[in-house]
Amino acid sequence: MGSTKRTTIRLTDERHHLLDRAKDIIAASETDDPPNSVVIDAALTHLIESYENLDDARQELDPTTIQQFNTSVVGLRYRTSVESRWR
């Protein structure tokens, strides 16, 4: 078995707000309160899938259509690349 890396995430007010909003999106019901680890896993999976979907779609759709699906994190820049705007 490999070692587990542990990271403490400091929850600023903004990060706490984002986690709460994300919990509302993935909660199975109004009374469901998924743990932060589940919310983070879902967000990371969504980021990767979104990136791959944009990258695949740019081969078939025109740039104007693709740009409608850009986000503040992942977006199409020109027709030939997908970039991350997060950092």
XYZ file of N, CA, C and O in Angstrom:
348
model
N 0.824 -1.192 0.000
C 0.000 0.000 0.000
C 0.866 1.253 0.000
O 1.843 1.331 0.711
N 0.470 2.259 -0.785
C 1.207 3.507 -0.812
C 0.800 4.414 0.324
O -0.202 4.198 1.000
N 1.602 5.402 0.563
C 1.272 6.355 1.622
C 0.214 7.333 1.133
O 0.087 7.600 -0.051
N -0.552 7.845 2.045
C -1.594 8.805 1.723
C -1.092 10.204 2.006
O -0.596 10.475 3.092
N -1.225 11.075 1.009
C -0.854 12.472 1.207
C -2.029 13.181 1.838
O -3.166 13.030 1.423
N -1.754 13.956 2.838
C -2.812 14.714 3.508
C -2.556 16.194 3.329
O -1.436 16.659 3.464
N -3.613 16.889 3.054
C -3.530 18.326 2.888
C -4.651 18.969 3.690
O -5.791 18.529 3.625
N -4.318 19.962 4.435
C -5.325 20.724 5.148
C -5.735 21.895 4.265
O -4.893 22.664 3.808
N -7.020 21.988 4.000
C -7.528 23.074 3.171
C -8.055 24.168 4.090
O -8.921 23.928 4.924
N -7.501 25.341 3.947
C -7.984 26.473 4.733
C -9.265 27.000 4.076
O -9.279 27.324 2.900
N -10.314 27.069 4.862
C -11.600 27.495 4.330
C -11.815 28.980 4.558
O -12.275 29.399 5.606
N -11.447 29.739 3.547
C -11.777 31.161 3.568
C -13.295 31.285 3.430
O -13.975 30.307 3.091
N -13.826 32.449 3.679
C -15.268 32.652 3.527
C -15.712 32.320 2.105
O -16.739 31.666 1.905
N -14.944 32.739 1.121
C -15.295 32.481 -0.280
C -15.255 30.984 -0.589
O -16.157 30.444 -1.221
N -14.229 30.287 -0.119
C -14.118 28.848 -0.366
C -15.259 28.099 0.336
O -15.833 27.167 -0.219
N -15.597 28.515 1.549
C -16.712 27.900 2.276
C -18.015 28.107 1.501
O -18.830 27.175 1.370
N -18.202 29.305 0.979
C -19.393 29.610 0.180
C -19.454 28.727 -1.068
O -20.515 28.184 -1.404
N -18.318 28.552 -1.746
C -18.280 27.705 -2.941
C -18.585 26.244 -2.601
O -19.316 25.573 -3.334
N -18.018 25.757 -1.508
C -18.312 24.384 -1.081
C -19.804 24.205 -0.775
O -20.414 23.195 -1.158
N -20.397 25.165 -0.101
C -21.829 25.085 0.206
C -22.668 25.064 -1.070
O -23.624 24.287 -1.188
N -22.311 25.895 -2.025
C -23.043 25.917 -3.301
C -22.881 24.592 -4.036
O -23.834 24.064 -4.599
N -21.654 24.059 -4.030
C -21.400 22.780 -4.701
C -22.138 21.641 -4.007
O -22.663 20.735 -4.669
N -22.213 21.676 -2.666
C -22.967 20.652 -1.930
C -24.430 20.652 -2.361
O -25.033 19.598 -2.518
N -24.996 21.835 -2.532
C -26.388 21.932 -2.962
C -26.585 21.290 -4.333
O -27.631 20.698 -4.602
N -25.598 21.381 -5.190
C -25.709 20.830 -6.539
C -25.655 19.307 -6.517
O -26.418 18.640 -7.212
N -24.770 18.726 -5.705
C -24.599 17.268 -5.743
C -25.415 16.522 -4.687
O -25.459 15.304 -4.711
N -26.057 17.232 -3.778
C -26.850 16.582 -2.727
C -27.976 15.764 -3.351
O -28.620 16.180 -4.317
N -28.203 14.572 -2.796
C -29.241 13.683 -3.299
C -30.645 14.187 -2.947
O -31.616 13.861 -3.615
N -30.746 14.969 -1.879
C -32.028 15.533 -1.456
C -31.742 16.789 -0.640
O -30.595 17.113 -0.347
N -32.804 17.467 -0.235
C -32.628 18.692 0.547
C -32.008 18.420 1.912
O -31.398 19.305 2.504
N -32.150 17.214 2.433
C -31.597 16.883 3.741
C -30.217 16.232 3.660
O -29.596 15.988 4.687
N -29.762 15.934 2.449
C -28.451 15.312 2.263
C -27.355 16.355 2.512
O -27.457 17.491 2.059
N -26.323 15.963 3.245
C -25.188 16.849 3.522
C -23.894 16.085 3.208
O -23.253 15.538 4.099
N -23.522 16.039 1.908
C -22.338 15.268 1.537
C -21.072 15.855 2.155
O -20.961 17.075 2.322
N -20.107 15.000 2.507
C -18.849 15.507 3.067
C -18.061 16.288 2.036
O -18.223 16.099 0.820
N -17.210 17.185 2.511
C -16.393 17.999 1.609
C -15.573 17.154 0.648
O -15.377 17.543 -0.506
N -15.097 15.995 1.092
C -14.283 15.148 0.212
C -15.090 14.692 -1.003
O -14.560 14.634 -2.122
N -16.379 14.400 -0.827
C -17.236 14.000 -1.936
C -17.451 15.183 -2.879
O -17.431 15.037 -4.105
N -17.650 16.361 -2.313
C -17.853 17.564 -3.116
C -16.594 17.865 -3.937
O -16.677 18.158 -5.135
N -15.435 17.758 -3.319
C -14.167 18.024 -4.018
C -13.951 16.989 -5.113
O -13.549 17.335 -6.238
N -14.203 15.705 -4.823
C -14.073 14.665 -5.848
C -14.979 14.954 -7.038
O -14.571 14.820 -8.192
N -16.217 15.342 -6.763
C -17.165 15.652 -7.835
C -16.692 16.852 -8.650
O -16.774 16.850 -9.885
N -16.174 17.871 -7.975
C -15.702 19.066 -8.678
C -14.496 18.751 -9.558
O -14.410 19.220 -10.704
N -13.570 17.944 -9.051
C -12.393 17.572 -9.847
C -12.794 16.727 -11.052
O -12.291 16.936 -12.166
N -13.708 15.784 -10.840
C -14.192 14.962 -11.946
C -14.877 15.820 -12.994
O -14.650 15.666 -14.198
N -15.693 16.757 -12.542
C -16.393 17.646 -13.472
C -15.405 18.497 -14.272
O -15.573 18.679 -15.478
N -14.380 19.014 -13.618
C -13.367 19.818 -14.297
C -12.688 19.011 -15.403
O -12.559 19.471 -16.541
N -12.278 17.798 -15.089
C -11.595 16.948 -16.070
C -12.532 16.596 -17.222
O -12.153 16.693 -18.402
N -13.768 16.211 -16.905
C -14.716 15.863 -17.958
C -15.053 17.071 -18.833
O -15.172 16.942 -20.057
N -15.195 18.235 -18.235
C -15.485 19.446 -19.007
C -14.344 19.768 -19.969
O -14.567 20.117 -21.128
N -13.132 19.668 -19.475
C -11.955 19.916 -20.313
C -11.938 18.953 -21.497
O -11.764 19.355 -22.645
N -12.148 17.667 -21.220
C -12.136 16.666 -22.283
C -13.281 16.884 -23.269
O -13.098 16.745 -24.480
N -14.464 17.226 -22.767
C -15.609 17.476 -23.644
C -15.361 18.669 -24.559
O -15.673 18.626 -25.752
N -14.822 19.758 -24.014
C -14.511 20.919 -24.847
C -13.459 20.579 -25.891
O -13.565 20.979 -27.052
N -12.457 19.842 -25.471
C -11.391 19.468 -26.392
C -11.938 18.600 -27.522
O -11.596 18.805 -28.693
N -12.805 17.639 -27.206
C -13.413 16.787 -28.235
C -14.357 17.581 -29.139
O -14.346 17.412 -30.364
N -15.172 18.442 -28.554
C -16.187 19.177 -29.316
C -15.576 20.182 -30.286
O -16.160 20.467 -31.327
N -14.402 20.690 -29.982
C -13.809 21.701 -30.872
C -13.455 21.129 -32.232
O -13.284 21.873 -33.190
N -13.406 19.811 -32.338
C -13.134 19.169 -33.622
C -14.383 19.175 -34.521
O -14.268 19.055 -35.734
N -15.562 19.302 -33.903
C -16.808 19.188 -34.648
C -17.615 20.478 -34.719
O -18.426 20.642 -35.615
N -17.423 21.374 -33.760
C -18.249 22.580 -33.695
C -17.429 23.830 -33.979
O -16.227 23.859 -33.731
N -18.115 24.863 -34.448
C -17.418 26.118 -34.733
C -17.058 26.838 -33.428
O -17.682 26.614 -32.395
N -16.037 27.703 -33.470
C -15.563 28.378 -32.256
C -16.640 29.182 -31.527
O -16.660 29.214 -30.306
N -17.533 29.813 -32.256
C -18.576 30.617 -31.618
C -19.480 29.743 -30.752
O -19.840 30.124 -29.640
N -19.826 28.581 -31.240
C -20.661 27.661 -30.466
C -19.914 27.166 -29.237
O -20.460 27.160 -28.126
N -18.669 26.774 -29.411
C -17.865 26.268 -28.289
C -17.720 27.335 -27.209
O -17.805 27.041 -26.017
N -17.518 28.580 -27.589
C -17.294 29.649 -26.615
C -18.496 29.872 -25.713
O -18.352 30.396 -24.607
N -19.680 29.430 -26.123
C -20.865 29.540 -25.270
C -20.730 28.671 -24.021
O -21.407 28.904 -23.025
N -19.839 27.677 -24.075
C -19.683 26.740 -22.966
C -18.430 27.014 -22.140
O -18.109 26.262 -21.233
N -17.718 28.079 -22.454
C -16.549 28.459 -21.660
C -16.971 28.794 -20.239
O -18.085 29.242 -19.989
N -16.065 28.561 -19.305
C -16.293 28.949 -17.915
C -15.107 29.801 -17.475
O -14.152 29.979 -18.223
N -15.139 30.271 -16.245
C -14.008 31.049 -15.741
C -12.797 30.163 -15.465
O -11.699 30.660 -15.256
N -12.986 28.847 -15.461
C -11.887 27.923 -15.186
C -11.344 27.299 -16.472
O -10.149 27.248 -16.688
N -12.217 26.813 -17.309
C -11.808 26.175 -18.558
C -12.527 26.865 -19.702
O -13.731 27.073 -19.651
N -11.782 27.215 -20.724
C -12.392 27.841 -21.872
C -11.578 27.630 -23.128
O -10.395 27.340 -23.068
N -12.237 27.776 -24.238
C -11.572 27.635 -25.521
C -10.919 28.943 -25.903
O -11.543 29.999 -25.833
N -9.666 28.874 -26.243
C -8.971 30.051 -26.750
C -8.562 29.737 -28.169
O -7.750 28.847 -28.402
N -9.154 30.416 -29.087
C -9.003 30.137 -30.511
C -9.549 28.743 -30.792
O -10.067 28.072 -29.924
N -9.438 28.284 -31.951
C -10.016 26.995 -32.315
C -9.053 25.844 -32.041
O -9.442 24.688 -32.044
N -7.820 26.121 -31.749
C -6.829 25.046 -31.693
C -6.401 24.640 -30.290
O -5.574 23.766 -30.152
N -6.927 25.277 -29.239
C -6.468 24.885 -27.911
C -7.530 25.125 -26.854
O -8.413 25.943 -27.025
N -7.380 24.401 -25.788
C -8.201 24.601 -24.601
C -7.246 25.018 -23.501
O -6.166 24.454 -23.346
N -7.594 26.045 -22.738
C -6.693 26.514 -21.692
C -7.410 26.579 -20.358
O -8.628 26.702 -20.314
N -6.643 26.488 -19.314
C -7.180 26.674 -17.976
C -6.942 28.108 -17.576
O -5.833 28.619 -17.696
N -7.975 28.758 -17.095
C -7.835 30.153 -16.673
C -7.656 30.239 -15.166
O -7.573 31.307 -14.607
N -7.679 29.113 -14.493
C -7.650 29.123 -13.044
C -6.363 29.688 -12.505
O -6.340 30.393 -11.529
N -5.246 29.365 -13.117
C -3.961 29.876 -12.650
C -3.324 30.689 -13.726
O -3.389 30.489 -14.843
